[in-house]
Short mmCIF file of C-alpha atoms in Angstrom, two decimals:
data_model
loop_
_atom_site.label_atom_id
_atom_site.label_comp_id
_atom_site.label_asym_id
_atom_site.label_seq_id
_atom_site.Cartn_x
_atom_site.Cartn_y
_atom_site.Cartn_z
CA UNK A 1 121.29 108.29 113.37
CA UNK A 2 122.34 106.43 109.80
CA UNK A 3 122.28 103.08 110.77
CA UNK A 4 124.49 102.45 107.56
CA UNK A 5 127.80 104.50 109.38
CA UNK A 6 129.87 102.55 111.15
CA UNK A 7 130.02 103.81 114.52
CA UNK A 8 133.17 104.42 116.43
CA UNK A 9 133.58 105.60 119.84
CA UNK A 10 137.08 106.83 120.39
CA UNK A 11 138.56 106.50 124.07
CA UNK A 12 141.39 108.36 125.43
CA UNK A 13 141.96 109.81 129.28
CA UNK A 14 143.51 112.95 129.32
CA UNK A 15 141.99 115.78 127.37
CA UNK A 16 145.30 118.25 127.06
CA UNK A 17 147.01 118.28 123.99
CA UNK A 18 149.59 115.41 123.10
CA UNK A 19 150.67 112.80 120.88
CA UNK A 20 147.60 110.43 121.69
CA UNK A 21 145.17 113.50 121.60
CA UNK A 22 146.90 114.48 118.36
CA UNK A 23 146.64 110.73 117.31
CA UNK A 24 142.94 110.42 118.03
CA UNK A 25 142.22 114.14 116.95
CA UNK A 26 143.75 113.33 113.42
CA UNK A 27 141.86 109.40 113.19
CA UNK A 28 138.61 111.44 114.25
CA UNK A 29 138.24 114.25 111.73
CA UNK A 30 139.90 112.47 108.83
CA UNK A 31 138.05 109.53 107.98
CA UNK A 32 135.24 110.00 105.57
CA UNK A 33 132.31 111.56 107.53
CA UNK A 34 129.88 109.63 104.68
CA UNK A 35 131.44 106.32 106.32
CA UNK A 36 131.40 106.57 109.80
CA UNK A 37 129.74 108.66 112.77
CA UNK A 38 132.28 109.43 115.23
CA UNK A 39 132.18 110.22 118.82
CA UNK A 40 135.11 110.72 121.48
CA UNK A 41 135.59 110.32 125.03
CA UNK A 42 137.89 111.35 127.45
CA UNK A 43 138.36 112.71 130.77
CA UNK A 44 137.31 115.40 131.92
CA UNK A 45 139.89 118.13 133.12
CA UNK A 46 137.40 121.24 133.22
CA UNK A 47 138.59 122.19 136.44
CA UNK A 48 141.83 123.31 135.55
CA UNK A 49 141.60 126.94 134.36
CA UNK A 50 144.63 127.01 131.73
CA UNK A 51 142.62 126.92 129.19
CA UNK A 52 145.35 123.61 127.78
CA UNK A 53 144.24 120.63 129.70
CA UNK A 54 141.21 120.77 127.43
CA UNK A 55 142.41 121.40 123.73
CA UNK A 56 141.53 118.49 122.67
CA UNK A 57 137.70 118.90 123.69
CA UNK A 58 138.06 122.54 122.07
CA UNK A 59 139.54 121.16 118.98
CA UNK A 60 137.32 118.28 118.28
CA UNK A 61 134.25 120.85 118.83
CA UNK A 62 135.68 122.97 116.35
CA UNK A 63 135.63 120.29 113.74
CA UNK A 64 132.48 119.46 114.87
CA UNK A 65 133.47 116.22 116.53
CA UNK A 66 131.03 114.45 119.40
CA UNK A 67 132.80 114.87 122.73
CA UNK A 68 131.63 113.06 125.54
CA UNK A 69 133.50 113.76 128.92
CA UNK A 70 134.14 111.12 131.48
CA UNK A 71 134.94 112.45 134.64
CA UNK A 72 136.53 109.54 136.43
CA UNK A 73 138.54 108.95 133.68
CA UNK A 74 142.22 110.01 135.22
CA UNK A 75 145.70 109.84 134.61
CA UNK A 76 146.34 109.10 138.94
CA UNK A 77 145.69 105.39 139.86
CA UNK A 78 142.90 105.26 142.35
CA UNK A 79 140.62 102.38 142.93
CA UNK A 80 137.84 104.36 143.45
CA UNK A 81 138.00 106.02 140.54
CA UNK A 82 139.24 103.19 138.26
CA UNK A 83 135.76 101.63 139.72
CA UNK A 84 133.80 105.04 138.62
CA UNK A 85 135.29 105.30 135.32
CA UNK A 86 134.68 101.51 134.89
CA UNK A 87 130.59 101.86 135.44
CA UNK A 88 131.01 105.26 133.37
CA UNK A 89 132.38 103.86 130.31
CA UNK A 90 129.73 100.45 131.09
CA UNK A 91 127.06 102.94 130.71
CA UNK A 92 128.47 105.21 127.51
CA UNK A 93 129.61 101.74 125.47
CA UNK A 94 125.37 101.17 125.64
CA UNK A 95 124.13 104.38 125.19
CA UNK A 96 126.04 107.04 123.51
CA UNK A 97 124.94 106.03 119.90
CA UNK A 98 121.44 106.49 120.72
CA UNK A 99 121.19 103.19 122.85
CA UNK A 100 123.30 101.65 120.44
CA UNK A 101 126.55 99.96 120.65
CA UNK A 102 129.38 101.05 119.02
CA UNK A 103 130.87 98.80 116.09
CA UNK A 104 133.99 99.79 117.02
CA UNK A 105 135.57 100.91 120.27
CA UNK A 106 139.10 102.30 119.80
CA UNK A 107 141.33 102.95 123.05
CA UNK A 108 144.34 105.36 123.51
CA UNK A 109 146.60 105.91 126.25
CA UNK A 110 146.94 103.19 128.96
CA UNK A 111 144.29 103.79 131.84
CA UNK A 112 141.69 104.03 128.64
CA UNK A 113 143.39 101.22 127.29
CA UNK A 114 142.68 99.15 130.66
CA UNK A 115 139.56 100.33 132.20
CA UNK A 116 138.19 100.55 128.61
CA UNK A 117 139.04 97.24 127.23
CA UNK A 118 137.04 95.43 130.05
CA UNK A 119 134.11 97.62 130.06
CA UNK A 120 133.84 97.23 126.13
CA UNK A 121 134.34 93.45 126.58
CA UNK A 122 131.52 92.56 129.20
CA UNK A 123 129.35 95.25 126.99
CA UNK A 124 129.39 93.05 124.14
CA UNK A 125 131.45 95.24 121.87
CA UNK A 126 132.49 93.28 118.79
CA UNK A 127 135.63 95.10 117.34
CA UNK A 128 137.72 96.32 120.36
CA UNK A 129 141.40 98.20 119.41
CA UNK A 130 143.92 99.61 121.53
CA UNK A 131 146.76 102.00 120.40
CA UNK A 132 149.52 101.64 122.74
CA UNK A 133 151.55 105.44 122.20
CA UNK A 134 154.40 103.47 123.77
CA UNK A 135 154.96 100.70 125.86
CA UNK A 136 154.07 101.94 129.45
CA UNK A 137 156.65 99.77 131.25
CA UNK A 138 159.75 101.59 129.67
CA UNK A 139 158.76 104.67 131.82
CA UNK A 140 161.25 105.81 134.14
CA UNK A 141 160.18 104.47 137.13
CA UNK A 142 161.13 101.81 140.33
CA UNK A 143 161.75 97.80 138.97
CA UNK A 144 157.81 97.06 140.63
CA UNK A 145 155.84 99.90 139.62
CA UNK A 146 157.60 98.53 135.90
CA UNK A 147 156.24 95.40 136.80
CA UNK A 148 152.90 95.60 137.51
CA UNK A 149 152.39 97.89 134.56
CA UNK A 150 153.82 95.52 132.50
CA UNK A 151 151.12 92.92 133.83
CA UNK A 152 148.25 95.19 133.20
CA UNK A 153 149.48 96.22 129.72
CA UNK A 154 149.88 92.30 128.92
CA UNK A 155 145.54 91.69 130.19
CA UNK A 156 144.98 94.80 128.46
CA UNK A 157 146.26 92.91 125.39
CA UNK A 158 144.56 90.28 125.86
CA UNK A 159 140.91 91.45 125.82
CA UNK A 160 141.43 93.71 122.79
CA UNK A 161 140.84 92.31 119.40
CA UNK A 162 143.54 94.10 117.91
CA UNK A 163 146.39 96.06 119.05
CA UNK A 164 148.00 99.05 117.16
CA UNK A 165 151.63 99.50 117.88
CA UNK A 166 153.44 102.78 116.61
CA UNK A 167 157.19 101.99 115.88
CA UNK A 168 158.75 98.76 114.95
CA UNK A 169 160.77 98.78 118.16
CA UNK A 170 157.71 98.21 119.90
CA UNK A 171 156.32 96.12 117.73
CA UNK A 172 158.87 93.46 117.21
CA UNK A 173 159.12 93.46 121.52
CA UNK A 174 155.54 92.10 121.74
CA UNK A 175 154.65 90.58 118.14
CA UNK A 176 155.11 87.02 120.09
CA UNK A 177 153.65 87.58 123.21
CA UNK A 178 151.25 84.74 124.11
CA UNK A 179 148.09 84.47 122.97
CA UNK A 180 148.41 88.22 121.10
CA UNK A 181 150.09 87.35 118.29
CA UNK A 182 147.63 87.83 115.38
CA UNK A 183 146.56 90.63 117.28
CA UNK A 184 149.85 93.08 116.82
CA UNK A 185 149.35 95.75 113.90
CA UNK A 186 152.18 98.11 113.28
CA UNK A 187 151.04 101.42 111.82
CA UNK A 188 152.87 104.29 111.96
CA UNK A 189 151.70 107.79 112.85
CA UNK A 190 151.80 109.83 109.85
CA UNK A 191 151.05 113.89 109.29
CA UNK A 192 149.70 116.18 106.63
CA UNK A 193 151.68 118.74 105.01
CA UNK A 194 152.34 121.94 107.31
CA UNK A 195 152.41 125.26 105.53
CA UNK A 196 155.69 126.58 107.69
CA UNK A 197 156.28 130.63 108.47
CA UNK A 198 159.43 132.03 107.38
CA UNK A 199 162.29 132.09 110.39
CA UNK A 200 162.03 135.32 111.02
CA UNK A 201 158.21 135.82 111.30
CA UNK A 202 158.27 132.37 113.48
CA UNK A 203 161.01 133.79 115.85
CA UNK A 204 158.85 136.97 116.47
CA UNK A 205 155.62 134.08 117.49
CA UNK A 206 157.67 132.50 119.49
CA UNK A 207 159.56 134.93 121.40
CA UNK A 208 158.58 138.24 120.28
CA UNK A 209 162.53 139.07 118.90
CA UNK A 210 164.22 139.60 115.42
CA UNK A 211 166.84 137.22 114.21
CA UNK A 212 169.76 137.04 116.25
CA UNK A 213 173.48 135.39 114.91
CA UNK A 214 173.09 133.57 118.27
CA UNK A 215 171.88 129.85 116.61
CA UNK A 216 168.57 128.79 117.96
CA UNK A 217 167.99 125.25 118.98
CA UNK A 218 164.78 123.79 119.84
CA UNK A 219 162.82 121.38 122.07
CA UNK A 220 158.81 120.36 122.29
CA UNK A 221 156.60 118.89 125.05
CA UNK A 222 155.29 118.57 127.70
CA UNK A 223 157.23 118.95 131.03
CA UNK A 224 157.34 115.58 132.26
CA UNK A 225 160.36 113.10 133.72
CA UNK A 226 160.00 110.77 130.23
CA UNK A 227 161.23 113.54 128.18
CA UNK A 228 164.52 114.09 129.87
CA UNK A 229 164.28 118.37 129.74
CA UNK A 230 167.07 117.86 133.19
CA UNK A 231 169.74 116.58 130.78
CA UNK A 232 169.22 119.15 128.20
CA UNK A 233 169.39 121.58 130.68
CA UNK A 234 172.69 120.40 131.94
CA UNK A 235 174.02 119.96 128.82
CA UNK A 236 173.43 123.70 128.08
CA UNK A 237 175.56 124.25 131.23
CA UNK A 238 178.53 122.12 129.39
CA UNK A 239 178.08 123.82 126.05
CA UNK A 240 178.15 128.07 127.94
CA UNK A 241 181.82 126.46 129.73
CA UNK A 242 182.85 125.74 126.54
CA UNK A 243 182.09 128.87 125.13
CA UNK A 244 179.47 127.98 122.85
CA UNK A 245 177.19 130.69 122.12
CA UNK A 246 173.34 129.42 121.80
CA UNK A 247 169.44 130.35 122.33
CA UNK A 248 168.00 127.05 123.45
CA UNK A 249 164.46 127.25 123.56
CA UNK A 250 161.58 124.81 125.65
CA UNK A 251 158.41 124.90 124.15
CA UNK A 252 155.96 123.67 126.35
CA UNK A 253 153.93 123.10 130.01
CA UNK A 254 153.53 120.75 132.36
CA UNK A 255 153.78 119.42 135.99
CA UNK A 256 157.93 119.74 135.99
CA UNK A 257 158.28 123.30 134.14
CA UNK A 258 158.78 124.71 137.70
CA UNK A 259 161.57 122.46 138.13
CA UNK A 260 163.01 122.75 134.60
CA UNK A 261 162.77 126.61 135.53
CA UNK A 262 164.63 126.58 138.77
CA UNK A 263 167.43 124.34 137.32
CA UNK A 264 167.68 127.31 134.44
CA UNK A 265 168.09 129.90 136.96
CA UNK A 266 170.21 127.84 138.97
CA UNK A 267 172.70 127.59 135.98
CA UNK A 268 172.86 131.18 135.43
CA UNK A 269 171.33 130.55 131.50
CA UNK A 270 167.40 131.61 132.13
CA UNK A 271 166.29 134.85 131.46
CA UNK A 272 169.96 136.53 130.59
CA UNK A 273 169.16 137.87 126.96
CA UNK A 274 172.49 139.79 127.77
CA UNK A 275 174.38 136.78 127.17
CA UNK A 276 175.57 134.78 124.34
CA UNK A 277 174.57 131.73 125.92
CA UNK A 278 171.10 131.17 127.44
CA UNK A 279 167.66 129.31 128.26
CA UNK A 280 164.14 130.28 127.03
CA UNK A 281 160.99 129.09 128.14
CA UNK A 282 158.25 130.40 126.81
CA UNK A 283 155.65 127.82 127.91
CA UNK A 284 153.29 126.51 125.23
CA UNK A 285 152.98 128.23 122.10
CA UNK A 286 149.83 128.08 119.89
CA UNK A 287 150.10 126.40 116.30
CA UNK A 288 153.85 125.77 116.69
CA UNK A 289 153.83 123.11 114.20
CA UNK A 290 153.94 126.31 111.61
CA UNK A 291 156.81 127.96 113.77
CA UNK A 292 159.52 125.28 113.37
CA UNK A 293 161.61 127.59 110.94
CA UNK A 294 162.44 129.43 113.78
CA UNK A 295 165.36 126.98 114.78
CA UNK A 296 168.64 125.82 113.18
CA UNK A 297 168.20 122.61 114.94
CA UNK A 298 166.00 120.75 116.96
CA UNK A 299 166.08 118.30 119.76
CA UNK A 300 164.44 115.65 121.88
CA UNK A 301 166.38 114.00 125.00
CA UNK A 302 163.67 111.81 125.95
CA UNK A 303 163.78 109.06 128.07
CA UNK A 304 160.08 106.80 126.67
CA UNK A 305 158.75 107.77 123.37
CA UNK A 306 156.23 106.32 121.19
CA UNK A 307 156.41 107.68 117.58
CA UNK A 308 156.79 111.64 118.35
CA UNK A 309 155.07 113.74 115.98
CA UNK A 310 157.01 116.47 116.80
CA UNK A 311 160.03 114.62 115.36
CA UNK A 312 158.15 114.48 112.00
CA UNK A 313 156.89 118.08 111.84
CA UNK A 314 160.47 118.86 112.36
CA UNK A 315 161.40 116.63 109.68
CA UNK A 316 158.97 118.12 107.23
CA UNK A 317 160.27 121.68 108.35
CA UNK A 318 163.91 120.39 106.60
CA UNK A 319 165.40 120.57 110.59
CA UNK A 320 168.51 118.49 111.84
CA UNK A 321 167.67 116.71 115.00
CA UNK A 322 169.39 114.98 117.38
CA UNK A 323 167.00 112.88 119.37
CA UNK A 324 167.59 109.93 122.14
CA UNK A 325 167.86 106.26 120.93
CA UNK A 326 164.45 105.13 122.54
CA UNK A 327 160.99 104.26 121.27
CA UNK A 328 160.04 105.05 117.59
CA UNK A 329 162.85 107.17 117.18
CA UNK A 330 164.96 105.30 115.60
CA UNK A 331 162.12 104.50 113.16
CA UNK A 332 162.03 108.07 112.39
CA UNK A 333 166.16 109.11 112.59
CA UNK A 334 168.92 106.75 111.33
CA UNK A 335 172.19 107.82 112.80
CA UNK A 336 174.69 109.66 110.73
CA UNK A 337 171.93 109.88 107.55
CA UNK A 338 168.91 111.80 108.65
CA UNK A 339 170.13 113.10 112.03
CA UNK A 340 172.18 112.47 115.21
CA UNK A 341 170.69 109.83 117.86
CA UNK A 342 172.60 109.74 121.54
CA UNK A 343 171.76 107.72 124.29
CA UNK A 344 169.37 108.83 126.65
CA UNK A 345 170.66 110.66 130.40
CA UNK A 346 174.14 111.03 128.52
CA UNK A 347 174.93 114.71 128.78
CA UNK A 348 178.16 114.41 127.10
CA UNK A 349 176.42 112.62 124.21
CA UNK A 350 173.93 115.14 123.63
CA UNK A 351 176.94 118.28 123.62
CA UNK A 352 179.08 116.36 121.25
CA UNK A 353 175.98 116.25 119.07
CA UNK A 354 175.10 119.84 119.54
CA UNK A 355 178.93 120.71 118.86
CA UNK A 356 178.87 118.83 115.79
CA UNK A 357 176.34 120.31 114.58
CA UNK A 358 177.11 124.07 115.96
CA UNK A 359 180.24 123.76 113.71
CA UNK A 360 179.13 122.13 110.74
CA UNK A 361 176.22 124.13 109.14
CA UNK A 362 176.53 121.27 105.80
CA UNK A 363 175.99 118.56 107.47
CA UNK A 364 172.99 120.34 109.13
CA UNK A 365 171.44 121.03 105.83
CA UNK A 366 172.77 117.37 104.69
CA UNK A 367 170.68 115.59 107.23
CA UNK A 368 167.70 118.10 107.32
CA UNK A 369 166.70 117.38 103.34
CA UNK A 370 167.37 113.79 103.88
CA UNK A 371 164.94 113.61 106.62
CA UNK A 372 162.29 115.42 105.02
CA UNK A 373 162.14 113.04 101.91
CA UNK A 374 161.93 110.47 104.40
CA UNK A 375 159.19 112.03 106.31
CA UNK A 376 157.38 112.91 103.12
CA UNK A 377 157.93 109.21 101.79
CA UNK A 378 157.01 106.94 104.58
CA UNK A 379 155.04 109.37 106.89
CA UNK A 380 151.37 110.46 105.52
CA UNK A 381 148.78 110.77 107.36
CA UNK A 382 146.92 109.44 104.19
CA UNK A 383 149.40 106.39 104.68
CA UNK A 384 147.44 105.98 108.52
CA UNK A 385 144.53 106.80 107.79
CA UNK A 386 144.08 104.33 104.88
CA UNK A 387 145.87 101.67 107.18
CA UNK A 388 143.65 102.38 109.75
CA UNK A 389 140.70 102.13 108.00
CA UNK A 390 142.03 98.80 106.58
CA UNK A 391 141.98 97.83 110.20
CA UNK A 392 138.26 98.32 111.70
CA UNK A 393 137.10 96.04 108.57
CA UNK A 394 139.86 93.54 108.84
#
């Protein structure tokens, strides 16, 4: 081991592919390998044979990246395992450098963020920093489970040194919070140039078919309640009674793709290639990032959102969006200039968006270039990773 690295241990709990994974995946591999010695940890979600709920072990292998798994470490709250996961992460913050502490520990996601912080704290870590992807307690959920979350997010704040927040929304919400407030950092996620496939080569990736006068329009992630797939759904129903013709495609798995699916079928729109008007889903699709050319627009009718990066490879792809006013959106779309934000759950919203944009192929294009200067201005990952870096020595 070169004692003259600085030694970061990177924290996170699921091991599937997302924005935190993509976060920690991209902090991990980018920052000069002559500076630091890396290592990450996350949970461990071997048993699941889909060969996704792992990606992020298989792509931090890949690039030769330290993975250490921690198999308490889970997403479900259980006091059992938050004690497990609590002694595990005791035990790694002491030995996985060789019996060394870490100089820095860095936290992601918020079970990591809260098991992890007190572990590192009573292990005598010096430099502890957690990225909240989003503030937990905007999560669709009951006015007490909101509660209590918010309480653990505000202790988990208060035995980090630092705290990175994502989007400006977030960050001006807790910049005064008691005792935190020299602690808030706002850095913004940033990516690295994307070499894109032509649309029709992208179409065939993604759904095996030639181009089609049918316009596509597209939505990533993962199947979950926070990003709203329902209302899209729905609002595809709206747009086929209105005669609209359309190829909406969800990329993407995840625990509520069976319900996404039956609420397709159930509106007549899944699997009807015969019709003008329908639903794909081909579940998760490899390097889509590259594939993006493949729709006319793209959407996102999520309820919580940190800083999606999808939103930004879109942008860099030249794509109009229309997106929910939540999170780090708006950091990302401004209304009526780089794209079309709607309020989230409002189905009427997002079809007046889609219409609008159905019908008006220049202000498609109008939006899409402004976006992607913006993207390519403001979002780097060079930007984040120097700001980053600024961090662990500030």
């Amino acid at each position: 081991m070169d004692k003259t690295k600085t030694k970061i241990l990177y924290v996170i709990t699921k091991s599937n592919w997302g924005g935190a994974q993509r976060y920690v995946f991209d902090l991990a591999t980018s920052l000069p390998k002559e500076e630091f010695e890396i290592i990450v940890a996350c949970g461990d979600s071997r048993k699941k044979e889909d060969g996704l709920s792992e990606m992020l072990v298989q792509k931090l292998t890949r690039s030769n990246i330290r993975v250490v798994l921690v198999p308490s470490l889970a997403r479900d709250i259980s006091i059992m395992k938050e004690l497990a996961a609590f002694k595990e992460l005791m035990f790694l913050f002491q030995t996985v450098f060789q019996n060394e502490r870490p100089d820095i520990v860095h936290l992601n996601s918020s079970k990591a963020g809260g098991t992890g912080a007190l572990a590192a704290r009573l292990s005598g870590i010096k430099n502890v920093i957690f990225t909240s992807h989003g503030l937990s307690w905007d999560e669709d959920r009951n006015a007490l489970s909101r509660t209590l979350i918010f309480l653990a997010s505000c202790l988990t704040f208060l035995l980090c040194h630092k705290v990175v927040l994502i989007t400006k929304n977030n960050f001006d919400r807790v910049k005064d919070f008691l005792f935190c407030k020299r602690k808030m950092v706002l850095i913004r996620n940033g990516i690295a140039p994307i070499n894109f496939k032509p649309r029709e080569e992208a179409r065939r990736e993604i759904m095996g078919q030639p181009i089609k006068d049918t316009p596509w329009i597209g939505t990533i992630g993962e199947f979950t309640r926070n990003k709203g797939q329902s209302y899209l759904v729905e609002t595809a129903k709206l747009l086929k009674d209105k005669g609209l013709q359309f190829r909406l495609c969800f990329i993407g798995d995840g625990e509520d793709l069976p319900k996404i699916k039956k609420q397709a079928i159930e509106s007549g729109l899944y699997n009807n290639p015969n019709s003008l008007a329908y639903i794909d889903l081909p579940g998760f699709v490899p390097d889509i990032a590259s594939n993006l050319k493949a729709f006319e627009i793209f959407i996102l009718t999520s309820v919580k959102e940190g800083l999606p990066y999808v939103l930004l490879e879109a942008g860099q792809a030249g794509l109009p969006i229309i997106a929910s006013r939540v999170g780090g959106i708006p950091d990302i779309i401004e209304d009526g200039v780089t794209g079309l934000l709607i309020n989230p759950k409002n189905t009427e919203e997002i079809k007046d968006a889609i219409v609008k944009y159905i019908e008006n192929p220049e202000l498609r294009a109008k939006h899409g270039e402004a976006l992607k200067s913006k993207v390519q201005k403001e979002f780097s990952l060079e930007r984040m990773i120097r700001e980053t870096k600024s961090l662990y020595f500030s």
